Coordinates of C-alpha atoms in Angstrom, one line a residue:
X268 CA 34.0 -92.9 -88.8
X269 CA 32.2 -95.4 -86.6
X270 CA 34.3 -98.0 -84.8
X271 CA 32.7 -101.1 -83.4
X272 CA 33.2 -102.4 -79.9
X273 CA 36.3 -104.4 -79.3
X274 CA 36.0 -108.0 -80.6
X275 CA 37.9 -111.1 -79.7
X276 CA 39.8 -111.0 -82.9
X277 CA 40.9 -107.4 -82.3
X278 CA 41.9 -108.4 -78.7
X279 CA 44.1 -111.2 -80.0
X280 CA 45.7 -108.9 -82.5
X281 CA 46.3 -106.4 -79.8
X282 CA 48.1 -109.0 -77.6
X283 CA 50.2 -110.3 -80.5
X284 CA 51.3 -106.8 -81.4
X285 CA 52.3 -106.3 -77.8
X286 CA 54.3 -109.6 -77.8
X287 CA 56.1 -108.5 -81.0
X288 CA 57.0 -105.2 -79.5
X289 CA 58.2 -106.9 -76.3
X290 CA 60.6 -109.2 -78.2
X291 CA 62.5 -106.2 -79.5
X292 CA 62.9 -105.0 -75.9
X293 CA 64.1 -108.4 -74.7
X294 CA 66.7 -108.5 -77.5
X295 CA 68.4 -105.5 -76.0
X296 CA 68.7 -107.3 -72.6
X297 CA 70.0 -110.4 -74.2
X298 CA 72.7 -108.5 -76.1
X299 CA 73.8 -106.9 -72.9
X300 CA 73.8 -110.3 -71.2
X301 CA 76.0 -111.9 -73.9
X302 CA 78.4 -108.9 -73.7
X303 CA 78.8 -109.4 -69.9
X304 CA 79.5 -113.1 -70.3
X305 CA 82.2 -112.5 -72.9
X306 CA 83.7 -109.5 -71.0
X307 CA 83.9 -111.6 -67.8
X308 CA 86.1 -114.1 -69.6
X309 CA 88.6 -111.4 -70.5
X310 CA 89.4 -109.9 -67.2
X311 CA 87.9 -108.5 -64.0
X312 CA 89.0 -105.0 -64.9
X313 CA 87.5 -105.4 -68.4
X314 CA 84.2 -106.6 -66.9
X315 CA 84.1 -103.7 -64.4
X316 CA 84.8 -101.1 -67.1
X317 CA 82.3 -102.7 -69.6
X318 CA 79.6 -103.0 -67.0
X319 CA 80.1 -99.4 -65.8
X320 CA 80.0 -97.9 -69.4
X321 CA 77.1 -100.2 -70.4
X322 CA 75.0 -99.0 -67.5
X323 CA 75.7 -95.3 -68.4
X324 CA 75.0 -96.0 -72.1
X325 CA 71.7 -97.8 -71.3
X326 CA 70.7 -95.0 -69.0
X327 CA 71.1 -92.5 -71.9
X328 CA 69.3 -94.8 -74.3
X329 CA 66.4 -95.3 -71.9
X330 CA 65.9 -91.5 -71.8
X331 CA 65.9 -91.5 -75.6
X332 CA 63.3 -94.4 -75.7
X333 CA 61.1 -92.3 -73.5
X334 CA 61.5 -89.3 -75.8
X335 CA 60.6 -91.4 -78.9
X336 CA 57.7 -93.5 -77.5
X337 CA 55.1 -90.6 -77.6
X338 CA 55.2 -90.9 -81.4
X339 CA 52.6 -93.7 -80.9
X340 CA 50.3 -91.1 -79.4
X341 CA 51.0 -88.5 -82.1
X342 CA 50.5 -91.0 -85.0
X343 CA 47.5 -92.5 -83.2
X344 CA 45.8 -89.1 -82.9
X345 CA 45.9 -88.6 -86.7
X346 CA 45.3 -92.3 -87.5
X347 CA 42.0 -91.8 -89.3
X348 CA 42.8 -88.6 -91.1
X349 CA 42.8 -88.9 -94.9
X350 CA 45.2 -86.1 -95.4
X351 CA 48.8 -87.3 -94.8
X352 CA 50.3 -83.9 -94.3
X353 CA 50.2 -84.0 -90.5
X354 CA 51.7 -87.5 -90.5
X355 CA 54.6 -86.4 -92.6
X356 CA 55.3 -83.5 -90.3
X357 CA 55.3 -85.8 -87.3
X358 CA 57.7 -88.2 -88.9
X359 CA 60.0 -85.3 -90.0
X360 CA 60.0 -84.0 -86.4
X361 CA 60.9 -87.3 -84.9
X362 CA 63.7 -87.9 -87.4
X363 CA 65.1 -84.5 -86.4
X364 CA 64.8 -85.4 -82.8
X365 CA 66.9 -88.6 -83.3
X366 CA 69.8 -86.4 -84.6
X367 CA 69.7 -84.3 -81.4
X368 CA 69.3 -87.3 -79.1
X369 CA 72.4 -88.9 -80.7
X370 CA 74.5 -85.9 -79.8
X371 CA 73.0 -85.9 -76.3
X372 CA 73.9 -89.5 -75.7
X373 CA 77.5 -88.9 -76.8
X374 CA 77.9 -85.9 -74.6
X375 CA 76.2 -87.7 -71.7
X376 CA 78.3 -90.8 -72.0
X377 CA 81.7 -89.0 -72.1
X378 CA 80.6 -86.5 -69.4
X379 CA 79.9 -89.3 -66.9
X380 CA 83.0 -91.2 -68.0
X381 CA 85.1 -88.1 -67.2
X382 CA 83.4 -87.7 -63.8
X383 CA 84.1 -91.3 -63.0
X384 CA 87.7 -90.9 -63.9
X385 CA 88.1 -88.7 -60.8
X386 CA 86.2 -91.2 -58.6
X387 CA 87.6 -94.6 -59.7
X388 CA 91.1 -95.2 -58.4
X389 CA 92.0 -98.1 -60.8
X390 CA 93.9 -96.6 -63.7
X391 CA 93.4 -99.8 -65.9
X392 CA 89.6 -99.6 -65.4
X393 CA 89.5 -95.9 -66.3
X394 CA 91.6 -96.5 -69.5
X395 CA 89.4 -99.4 -70.6
X396 CA 86.2 -97.5 -69.8
X397 CA 87.3 -94.6 -72.1
X398 CA 88.1 -97.0 -74.9
X399 CA 84.9 -98.9 -74.4
X400 CA 82.9 -95.6 -74.6
X401 CA 84.6 -94.7 -77.9
X402 CA 83.7 -98.1 -79.3
X403 CA 80.0 -97.6 -78.5
X404 CA 79.7 -94.1 -80.0
X405 CA 79.3 -95.1 -83.7
X406 CA 76.4 -97.4 -82.7
X407 CA 74.2 -94.7 -81.1
X408 CA 72.6 -93.3 -84.3
X409 CA 71.7 -96.6 -85.9
X410 CA 70.1 -97.9 -82.6
X411 CA 68.0 -94.8 -82.2
X412 CA 66.9 -94.9 -85.9
X413 CA 66.0 -98.6 -85.6
X414 CA 64.0 -97.8 -82.4
X415 CA 62.1 -94.9 -84.1
X416 CA 61.3 -96.9 -87.2
X417 CA 60.2 -99.9 -85.0
X418 CA 57.7 -97.6 -83.3
X419 CA 56.4 -96.2 -86.6
X420 CA 55.9 -99.8 -87.9
X421 CA 54.2 -100.6 -84.6
X422 CA 51.6 -97.8 -85.3
X423 CA 51.0 -99.4 -88.7
X424 CA 50.5 -102.8 -86.8
X425 CA 53.6 -104.2 -88.5
X426 CA 56.0 -105.8 -86.0
X427 CA 57.1 -109.0 -87.8
X428 CA 60.1 -107.5 -89.6
X429 CA 61.6 -105.7 -86.6
X430 CA 60.9 -108.7 -84.3
X431 CA 62.9 -111.0 -86.7
X432 CA 65.7 -108.5 -87.0
X433 CA 65.9 -108.1 -83.2
X434 CA 66.3 -111.8 -82.9
X435 CA 69.0 -111.8 -85.6
X436 CA 70.8 -108.9 -83.7
X437 CA 71.3 -111.1 -80.7
X438 CA 72.9 -114.0 -82.7
X439 CA 74.9 -111.5 -84.9
X440 CA 76.2 -109.7 -81.8
X441 CA 77.5 -112.9 -80.3
X442 CA 79.4 -113.8 -83.5
X443 CA 80.9 -110.3 -84.0
X444 CA 81.7 -110.1 -80.3
X445 CA 83.8 -113.2 -80.6
X446 CA 85.7 -111.9 -83.6
X447 CA 86.3 -108.4 -82.2
X448 CA 87.3 -109.6 -78.8
X449 CA 89.4 -112.7 -79.5
X450 CA 90.2 -112.2 -83.2
X451 CA 90.3 -114.7 -86.0
X452 CA 93.4 -115.8 -88.1
X453 CA 95.9 -113.0 -88.2
X454 CA 93.5 -110.5 -86.7
X455 CA 94.2 -110.6 -83.0
X456 CA 91.0 -108.7 -81.8
X457 CA 90.6 -105.7 -79.6
X458 CA 90.1 -107.4 -76.2
X459 CA 87.3 -106.0 -74.0
X460 CA 87.0 -102.9 -76.2
X461 CA 86.0 -105.2 -79.1
X462 CA 82.7 -105.9 -77.3
X463 CA 81.7 -102.2 -77.7
X464 CA 82.9 -102.2 -81.4
X465 CA 80.9 -105.3 -82.0
X466 CA 77.7 -103.6 -80.6
X467 CA 78.2 -100.7 -83.0
X468 CA 78.8 -102.9 -86.0
X469 CA 75.7 -105.0 -85.1
X470 CA 73.6 -101.8 -84.8
X471 CA 74.6 -100.6 -88.3
X472 CA 74.0 -104.0 -89.9
X473 CA 70.5 -104.4 -88.4
X474 CA 69.6 -100.8 -89.4
X475 CA 70.8 -101.3 -93.0
X476 CA 68.8 -104.5 -93.3
X477 CA 65.7 -102.7 -92.0
X478 CA 66.1 -99.8 -94.4
X479 CA 66.7 -102.2 -97.3
X480 CA 63.3 -103.9 -96.7
X481 CA 61.3 -100.6 -96.2
X482 CA 63.3 -98.3 -98.5
X483 CA 60.4 -97.5 -100.8
X484 CA 57.8 -96.8 -98.1
X485 CA 57.7 -93.0 -97.8
X486 CA 55.2 -93.3 -95.0
X487 CA 58.1 -94.6 -92.9
X488 CA 61.2 -93.2 -94.5
X489 CA 60.7 -89.6 -95.6
X490 CA 63.1 -88.1 -98.2
X491 CA 66.3 -87.1 -96.5
X492 CA 66.1 -83.6 -97.8
X493 CA 62.7 -83.2 -96.1
X494 CA 64.0 -84.2 -92.7
X495 CA 65.5 -80.8 -92.1
X496 CA 62.5 -78.9 -93.4
X497 CA 62.3 -75.9 -91.1
X498 CA 58.6 -75.1 -91.3
X499 CA 57.4 -77.9 -89.1
X500 CA 54.6 -77.0 -86.6
X501 CA 55.0 -80.1 -84.4
X502 CA 58.6 -79.8 -83.3
X503 CA 57.9 -78.0 -80.0
X504 CA 55.0 -80.3 -79.3
X505 CA 56.9 -83.6 -79.7
X506 CA 59.7 -82.3 -77.5
X507 CA 57.1 -81.2 -74.9
X508 CA 55.6 -84.7 -75.0
X509 CA 58.9 -86.5 -75.0
X510 CA 60.9 -84.8 -72.2
X511 CA 58.5 -85.9 -69.4
X512 CA 58.3 -89.4 -70.8
X513 CA 62.1 -89.6 -71.2
X514 CA 62.6 -88.4 -67.6
X515 CA 60.2 -91.1 -66.3
X516 CA 62.2 -93.9 -68.1
X517 CA 65.5 -92.3 -66.9
X518 CA 64.2 -92.2 -63.3
X519 CA 62.9 -95.8 -63.3
X520 CA 66.4 -97.1 -64.2
X521 CA 68.1 -94.6 -61.9
X522 CA 66.1 -95.9 -58.9
X523 CA 67.7 -99.3 -59.2
X524 CA 71.1 -97.7 -59.5
X525 CA 70.5 -95.8 -56.3
X526 CA 69.4 -99.1 -54.6
X527 CA 72.6 -100.8 -55.6
X528 CA 74.6 -97.9 -54.2
X529 CA 72.8 -98.2 -50.9
X530 CA 73.4 -102.0 -50.8
X531 CA 77.1 -101.6 -51.6
X532 CA 77.6 -100.1 -48.1
X533 CA 76.0 -103.2 -46.6
X534 CA 77.9 -106.0 -48.3
X535 CA 78.9 -107.6 -51.6
X536 CA 76.4 -110.4 -51.2
X537 CA 73.6 -107.9 -51.1
X538 CA 74.7 -106.3 -54.3
X539 CA 74.9 -109.7 -56.1
X540 CA 71.4 -110.7 -54.7
X541 CA 70.0 -107.3 -55.9
X542 CA 71.6 -107.9 -59.3
X543 CA 69.9 -111.3 -59.6
X544 CA 66.5 -109.8 -58.6
X545 CA 66.7 -106.8 -60.9
X546 CA 67.8 -109.0 -63.9
X547 CA 64.6 -111.0 -63.8
X548 CA 62.5 -107.9 -63.0
X549 CA 63.9 -106.2 -66.1
X550 CA 63.0 -109.2 -68.2
X551 CA 59.5 -109.5 -66.7
X552 CA 58.5 -105.9 -67.5
X553 CA 59.4 -106.1 -71.2
X554 CA 55.9 -107.4 -72.1
X555 CA 54.1 -104.5 -70.2
X556 CA 56.4 -102.0 -72.0
X557 CA 55.4 -103.5 -75.4
X558 CA 51.7 -103.6 -74.4
X559 CA 51.8 -100.0 -73.2
X560 CA 53.2 -98.8 -76.5
X561 CA 50.5 -100.6 -78.5
X562 CA 47.9 -99.3 -76.0
X563 CA 49.0 -95.7 -76.4
X564 CA 48.5 -95.8 -80.2
X565 CA 45.1 -97.6 -80.0
X566 CA 43.7 -95.3 -77.3
X567 CA 44.9 -92.1 -79.1
X568 CA 43.1 -93.4 -82.2
X569 CA 39.9 -94.0 -80.4
X570 CA 40.0 -90.6 -78.7
X571 CA 40.5 -88.9 -82.1
X572 CA 37.2 -90.3 -83.4
X573 CA 35.4 -89.9 -80.0
X574 CA 35.0 -93.7 -79.3
X575 CA 35.1 -93.3 -75.5
X576 CA 33.5 -96.7 -74.9
X577 CA 36.3 -98.4 -76.6
X578 CA 38.8 -96.4 -74.6
X579 CA 37.2 -97.6 -71.4
X580 CA 37.0 -101.2 -72.6
X581 CA 40.6 -101.4 -73.8
X582 CA 42.0 -99.7 -70.8
X583 CA 40.2 -102.0 -68.3
X584 CA 41.1 -105.0 -70.3
X585 CA 44.8 -104.0 -70.5
X586 CA 44.9 -103.5 -66.7
X587 CA 43.6 -107.0 -66.1
X588 CA 46.0 -108.5 -68.7
X589 CA 48.9 -106.8 -67.0
X590 CA 47.8 -107.9 -63.5
X591 CA 47.4 -111.6 -64.4
X592 CA 50.6 -111.5 -66.4
X593 CA 52.4 -110.1 -63.3
X594 CA 50.9 -112.8 -61.1
X595 CA 52.1 -115.5 -63.6
X596 CA 55.6 -114.0 -63.4
X597 CA 55.5 -114.3 -59.6
X598 CA 54.3 -117.9 -59.7
X599 CA 57.2 -118.8 -62.1
X600 CA 59.7 -117.1 -59.9
X601 CA 58.5 -119.1 -56.9
X602 CA 58.7 -122.4 -58.9
X603 CA 62.0 -121.8 -60.7
X604 CA 63.8 -119.6 -58.1
X605 CA 66.7 -122.0 -57.7
X606 CA 67.4 -122.1 -61.5
X607 CA 67.0 -118.3 -61.8
X608 CA 69.6 -117.8 -59.2
X609 CA 72.1 -120.3 -60.6
X610 CA 71.8 -119.0 -64.2
X611 CA 73.2 -115.6 -63.0
X612 CA 75.9 -116.7 -60.6
X613 CA 76.6 -120.4 -61.5
X614 CA 76.7 -123.3 -59.1
X615 CA 79.6 -121.9 -57.0
X616 CA 77.4 -120.0 -54.6
X617 CA 77.4 -119.9 -50.8
X618 CA 74.4 -121.0 -48.8
X619 CA 74.1 -117.5 -47.3
X620 CA 74.1 -115.8 -50.7
X621 CA 71.5 -118.3 -52.0
X622 CA 69.1 -117.6 -49.1
X623 CA 69.6 -113.9 -49.5
X624 CA 69.0 -114.1 -53.2
X625 CA 65.9 -116.2 -52.7
X626 CA 64.4 -113.7 -50.3
X627 CA 65.2 -110.8 -52.6
X628 CA 63.3 -112.6 -55.4
X629 CA 60.3 -113.1 -53.2
X630 CA 60.1 -109.4 -52.3
X631 CA 60.7 -108.6 -56.0
X632 CA 57.5 -110.3 -56.9
X633 CA 55.5 -107.5 -55.2
X634 CA 57.6 -104.9 -57.0
X635 CA 57.0 -106.6 -60.4
X636 CA 53.2 -106.5 -59.9
X637 CA 53.2 -102.8 -59.0
X638 CA 55.9 -101.8 -61.5
X639 CA 54.2 -103.5 -64.4
X640 CA 50.9 -101.8 -63.5
X641 CA 52.6 -98.4 -63.5
X642 CA 54.0 -99.1 -67.0
X643 CA 50.6 -100.1 -68.4
X644 CA 48.7 -97.2 -66.7
X645 CA 51.3 -94.8 -68.0
X646 CA 50.7 -96.1 -71.5
X647 CA 47.0 -95.4 -71.1
X648 CA 47.6 -91.8 -69.9
X649 CA 50.0 -91.3 -72.9
X650 CA 47.2 -92.3 -75.2
X651 CA 45.1 -89.6 -73.5
X652 CA 47.8 -87.1 -74.1
X653 CA 49.0 -87.0 -70.5
X654 CA 52.8 -87.4 -70.0
X655 CA 53.2 -85.1 -67.0
X656 CA 51.3 -87.2 -64.4
X657 CA 53.6 -90.2 -64.5
X658 CA 56.6 -87.8 -64.2
X659 CA 55.1 -85.9 -61.3
X660 CA 54.1 -89.0 -59.4
X661 CA 57.5 -90.6 -60.0
X662 CA 59.2 -87.5 -58.7
X663 CA 57.0 -86.7 -55.8
X664 CA 55.8 -90.2 -54.6
X665 CA 59.0 -92.0 -55.2
X666 CA 61.9 -89.6 -55.0
X667 CA 60.5 -87.5 -52.1
X668 CA 58.3 -89.9 -50.1
X669 CA 59.6 -93.3 -51.3
X670 CA 63.3 -92.6 -50.8
X671 CA 62.7 -91.3 -47.3
X672 CA 60.8 -94.5 -46.5
X673 CA 63.7 -96.5 -48.0
X674 CA 66.2 -94.9 -45.6
X675 CA 64.0 -95.7 -42.6
X676 CA 63.3 -99.3 -43.7
X677 CA 67.0 -99.8 -44.4
X678 CA 67.8 -98.8 -40.9
X679 CA 65.1 -101.2 -39.6
X680 CA 65.5 -104.2 -41.9
X681 CA 69.1 -103.7 -43.3
X682 CA 69.5 -105.0 -46.8
X683 CA 65.8 -106.0 -47.1
X684 CA 64.8 -102.5 -46.3
X685 CA 66.1 -101.3 -49.7
X686 CA 63.6 -103.5 -51.5
X687 CA 60.8 -102.8 -49.1
X688 CA 61.4 -99.1 -49.7
X689 CA 61.3 -99.6 -53.4
X690 CA 58.0 -101.5 -53.0
X691 CA 56.6 -98.6 -51.0
X692 CA 57.8 -96.0 -53.4
X693 CA 56.4 -97.8 -56.5
X694 CA 53.1 -98.5 -54.7
X695 CA 52.6 -94.8 -53.8
X696 CA 53.5 -93.9 -57.4
X697 CA 51.0 -96.4 -58.8
X698 CA 48.3 -95.1 -56.4
X699 CA 48.8 -91.6 -57.7
X700 CA 48.9 -92.6 -61.4
X701 CA 45.9 -94.9 -61.0
X702 CA 43.9 -92.1 -59.3
X703 CA 44.5 -89.8 -62.3
X704 CA 43.6 -92.7 -64.7
X705 CA 40.3 -93.2 -62.9
X706 CA 39.4 -89.5 -63.1
X707 CA 40.3 -89.3 -66.8
X708 CA 38.7 -92.5 -67.9
X709 CA 35.5 -92.5 -65.9
X710 CA 34.9 -88.9 -65.2
X711 CA 36.8 -86.9 -67.9
X712 CA 38.0 -88.2 -71.2
X713 CA 36.3 -91.5 -70.7
X714 CA 32.8 -90.2 -70.6
X715 CA 30.7 -90.4 -73.8

């Protein structure tokens, strides 16, 4: 099969698919933000417990996201095969994986909660944290299934339905939150725990709506009796692809957790300023995540039919799109920095905290540029079937070299040293990943 060089129409479709995938990611952040606002109005103990459990929950989900994302590579590599047998086996394997990942998140969540029960001294926070974790458990399976189906639809270049449902989930979660937390009529609500219950209910409603609309498409929803079909030759391979990718997602989030821990020993203002900076960083990298997912599927498809020139063109183009997008984010942060700070902490903010937050945002611009480029380059490498390089670079360049540099910089520059160290670690990680990208694209897999 001959594929023509990338045209402007194909480029526009590529960008719109990336935006559609990004909106689903942004919805997850907005749901968490609405949860925090409502929990904060309940009590400080409730907010502390909810924030703690949500961070652990999200850490588990991010690992699962990393495990599932390589499906774009697997489906892309068989994109042009007329026989659907391999596609069906891939789908069966990933549906099986979701069952195991659900059990993993449950065990992970309760394991960390138990560990924290020995660390946290506030008995009320511990009690609320345990109840909050129980409320989240029923929502794990529907969330993972929705995310899996969303990626399958993405490979079929269909993102409209999941984009709309993701937007609905934000509004639905706010309404159910209010009912479950504060109650309505004779129903008195569950307090802070109601926020977790609302999240689970929202997850199930959105999944059921999605299944209703795609219920007859066996290319997306295989027969349930076939999901547990034992003779599936791709099970080991998809786990082998998923674990390195999952660990990268896990590590990326864990890095900011470590940074917050280091800042907590310096002062409360530093932690708040870091929270402001990371909130906008997380939002800014949602588009590169969506772009990288689309990129993985497209490149895997081109590789499967030996269209190396398209691989080169799309890879180079995506890098430039990611770079200019990151620069745009930096410009917007500089222009709207005052509003970005007040949205998070309100107008009751000290002059010292404002100045610190402003400086943190300026340093974060550099992190955004490098971090987004890591995400996009990793998407290219996944399309080439390489999931180990990003993991190795993240582990070696960041956790060994970068963290050491962070400790030195923190000693020299105090609170600013944590962000400088992050910038150093991510820069070294990107340098390593980009070097591998260059070799594979221009000397290895990229050569015609």
